[in-house]
Short mmCIF file of C-alpha atoms in Angstrom, two decimals:
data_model
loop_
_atom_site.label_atom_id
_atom_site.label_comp_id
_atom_site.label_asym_id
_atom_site.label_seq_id
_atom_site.Cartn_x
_atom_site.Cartn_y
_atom_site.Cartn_z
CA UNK A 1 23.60 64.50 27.26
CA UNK A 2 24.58 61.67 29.83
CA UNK A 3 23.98 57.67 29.54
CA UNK A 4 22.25 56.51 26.88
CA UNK A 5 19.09 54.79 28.12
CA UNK A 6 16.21 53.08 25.65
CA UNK A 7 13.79 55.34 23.99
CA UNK A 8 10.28 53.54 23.40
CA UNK A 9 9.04 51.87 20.12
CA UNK A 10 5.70 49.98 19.54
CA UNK A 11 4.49 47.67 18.21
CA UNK A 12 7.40 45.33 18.97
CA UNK A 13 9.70 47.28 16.49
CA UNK A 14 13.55 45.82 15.30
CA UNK A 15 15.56 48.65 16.08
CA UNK A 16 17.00 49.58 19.41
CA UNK A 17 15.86 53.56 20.28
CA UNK A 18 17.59 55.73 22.78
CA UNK A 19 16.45 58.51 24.68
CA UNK A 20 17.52 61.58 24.67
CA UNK A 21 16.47 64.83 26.39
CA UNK A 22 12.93 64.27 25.15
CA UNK A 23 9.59 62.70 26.11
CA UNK A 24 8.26 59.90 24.38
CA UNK A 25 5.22 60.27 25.52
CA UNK A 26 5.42 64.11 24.41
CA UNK A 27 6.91 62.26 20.93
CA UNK A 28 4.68 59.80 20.37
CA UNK A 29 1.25 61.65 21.39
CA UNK A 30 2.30 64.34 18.73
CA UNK A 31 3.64 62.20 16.05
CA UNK A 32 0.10 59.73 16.93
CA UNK A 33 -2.18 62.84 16.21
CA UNK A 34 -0.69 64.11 12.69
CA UNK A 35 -0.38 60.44 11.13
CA UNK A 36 -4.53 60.03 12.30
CA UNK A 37 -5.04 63.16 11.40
CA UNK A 38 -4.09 62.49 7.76
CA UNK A 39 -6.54 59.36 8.07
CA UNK A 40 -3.93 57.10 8.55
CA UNK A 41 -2.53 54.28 11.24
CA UNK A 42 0.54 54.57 13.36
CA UNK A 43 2.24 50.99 12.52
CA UNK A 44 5.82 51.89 14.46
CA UNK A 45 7.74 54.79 15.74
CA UNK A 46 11.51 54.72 16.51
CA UNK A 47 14.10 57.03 17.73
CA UNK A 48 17.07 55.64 17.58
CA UNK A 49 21.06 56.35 16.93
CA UNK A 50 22.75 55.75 13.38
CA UNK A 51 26.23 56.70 13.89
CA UNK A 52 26.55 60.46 14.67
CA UNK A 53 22.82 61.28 13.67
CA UNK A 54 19.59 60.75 15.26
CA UNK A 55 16.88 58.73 13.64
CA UNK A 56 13.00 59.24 14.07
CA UNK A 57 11.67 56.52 11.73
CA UNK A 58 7.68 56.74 11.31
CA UNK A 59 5.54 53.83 9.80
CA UNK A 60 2.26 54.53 8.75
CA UNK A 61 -0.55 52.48 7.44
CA UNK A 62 -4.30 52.37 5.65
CA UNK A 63 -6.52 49.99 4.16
CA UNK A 64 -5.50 49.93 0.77
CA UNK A 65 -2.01 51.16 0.19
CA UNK A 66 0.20 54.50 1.57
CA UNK A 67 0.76 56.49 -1.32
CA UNK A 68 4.23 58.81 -1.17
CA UNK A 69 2.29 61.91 -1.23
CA UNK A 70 1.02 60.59 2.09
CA UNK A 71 4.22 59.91 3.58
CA UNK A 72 5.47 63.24 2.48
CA UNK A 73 1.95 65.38 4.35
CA UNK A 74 3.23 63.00 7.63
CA UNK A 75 6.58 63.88 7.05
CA UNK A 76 6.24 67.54 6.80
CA UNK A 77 3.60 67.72 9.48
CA UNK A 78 5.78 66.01 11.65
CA UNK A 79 8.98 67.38 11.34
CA UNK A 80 6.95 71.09 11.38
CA UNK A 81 5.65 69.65 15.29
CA UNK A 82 8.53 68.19 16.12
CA UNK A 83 10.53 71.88 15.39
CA UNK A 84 7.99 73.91 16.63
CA UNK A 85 8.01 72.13 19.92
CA UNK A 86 11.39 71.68 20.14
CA UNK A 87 10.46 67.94 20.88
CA UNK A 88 14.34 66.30 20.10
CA UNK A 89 17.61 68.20 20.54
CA UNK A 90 20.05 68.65 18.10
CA UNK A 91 19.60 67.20 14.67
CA UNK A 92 18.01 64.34 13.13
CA UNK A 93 16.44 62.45 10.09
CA UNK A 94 13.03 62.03 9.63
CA UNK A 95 12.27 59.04 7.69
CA UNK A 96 8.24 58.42 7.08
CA UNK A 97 7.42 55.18 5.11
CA UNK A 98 4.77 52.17 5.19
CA UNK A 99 5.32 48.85 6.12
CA UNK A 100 5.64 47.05 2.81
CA UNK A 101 5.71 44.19 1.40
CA UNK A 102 7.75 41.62 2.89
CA UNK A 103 7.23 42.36 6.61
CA UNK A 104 6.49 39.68 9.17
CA UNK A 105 3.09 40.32 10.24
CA UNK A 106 2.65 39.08 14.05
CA UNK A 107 0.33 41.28 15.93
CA UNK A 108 -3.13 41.88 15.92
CA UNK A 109 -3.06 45.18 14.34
CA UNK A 110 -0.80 43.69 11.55
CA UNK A 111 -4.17 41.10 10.75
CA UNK A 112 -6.55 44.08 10.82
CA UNK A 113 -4.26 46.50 8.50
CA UNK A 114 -3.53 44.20 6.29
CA UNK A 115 -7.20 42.85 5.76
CA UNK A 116 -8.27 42.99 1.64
CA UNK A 117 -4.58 42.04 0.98
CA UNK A 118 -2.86 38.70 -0.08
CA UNK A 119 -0.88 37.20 2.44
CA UNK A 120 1.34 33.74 3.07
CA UNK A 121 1.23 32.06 5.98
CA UNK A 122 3.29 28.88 7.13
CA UNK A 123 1.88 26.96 10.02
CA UNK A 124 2.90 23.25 10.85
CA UNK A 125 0.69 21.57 7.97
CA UNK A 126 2.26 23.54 5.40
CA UNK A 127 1.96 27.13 3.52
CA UNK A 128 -1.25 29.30 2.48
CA UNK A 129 -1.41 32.13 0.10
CA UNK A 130 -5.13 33.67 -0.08
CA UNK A 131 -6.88 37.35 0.85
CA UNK A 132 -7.38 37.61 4.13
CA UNK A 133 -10.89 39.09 4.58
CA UNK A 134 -11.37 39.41 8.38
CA UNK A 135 -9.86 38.86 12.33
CA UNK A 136 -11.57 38.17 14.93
CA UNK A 137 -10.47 37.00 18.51
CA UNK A 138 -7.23 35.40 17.34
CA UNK A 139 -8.80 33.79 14.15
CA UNK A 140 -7.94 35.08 10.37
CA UNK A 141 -10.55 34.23 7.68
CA UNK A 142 -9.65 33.88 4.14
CA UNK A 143 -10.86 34.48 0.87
CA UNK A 144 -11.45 31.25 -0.33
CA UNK A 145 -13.74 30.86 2.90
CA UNK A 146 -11.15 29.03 5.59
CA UNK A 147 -9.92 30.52 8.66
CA UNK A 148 -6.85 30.20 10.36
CA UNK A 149 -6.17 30.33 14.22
CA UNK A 150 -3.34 32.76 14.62
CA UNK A 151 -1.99 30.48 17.36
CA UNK A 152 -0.86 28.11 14.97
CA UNK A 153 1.20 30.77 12.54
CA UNK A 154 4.67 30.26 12.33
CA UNK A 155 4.97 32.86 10.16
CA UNK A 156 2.98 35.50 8.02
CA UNK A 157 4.06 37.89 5.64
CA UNK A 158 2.17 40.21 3.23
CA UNK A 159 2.57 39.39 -0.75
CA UNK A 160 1.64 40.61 -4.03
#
């Protein structure tokens, strides 16, 4: 197999990934098509090693909320491209999910998937728990009619 080299994730993703006789692109443009084609959003993909195993972790996203039905269609449409292809070597565990609650949120994407939900935010004047209801150009508006400029966020997470 050689030297392990890194893999790709997006969306600025925690876990270290690793390639391995694969293409990400190949990966990720196949993975990218099922997940939209099951009306969802592509939050983060990474391959990475656990051990002995390999790891493709999938996180997918809608307005609203990913049901586990949902994850389960990705998961078996997936893992039935990812065979058929032959796309990684060897075996490996598929894990499909959503974000949850809980996560930071720090990107663009993360404002517009998570509009209609509550979040908290902590900027230098204190903490803010409303709905956000829109992003535009760097600024979040909330429900109780405020906005936010996502410059000043220290931190954002989604809550119940």
């Amino acid at each position: 197999m050689g030297a392990l080299r890194p893999f790709f994730t997006i969306n600025g993703g925690s876990f270290r990934a690793w390639r391995f006789s694969l293409s990400c692109d190949e990966v990720l443009q196949h993975v990218e098509k099922v997940v939209e084609e099951k009306g969802l959003l592509l939050v983060d993909i990474n391959l990475f090693q656990a051990g002995r195993r390999k790891v493709l972790r999938i996180l997918v996203d809608k307005p609203g909320r990913v049901g586990l039905d949902e994850c389960a269609e990705v998961s078996r449409a997936a893992g039935n491209v990812i065979e058929t292809l032959g796309l990684i070597d060897g075996s490996y565990t598929l894990e499909v999910s959503s974000p949850g609650i809980g996560r930071p949120l720090t990107s663009e994407i993360d404002w517009i998937r998570c509009t209609g939900r509550r979040i908290e935010i902590e900027t230098k004047e204190g903490k803010l728990t409303a709905v956000l209801t829109g992003y535009n150009n760097g600024i979040l508006t909330m429900d109780d009619g405020g906005t936010v400029d996502q410059s000043c966020i220290l931190s954002a997470r989604e809550v119940l």
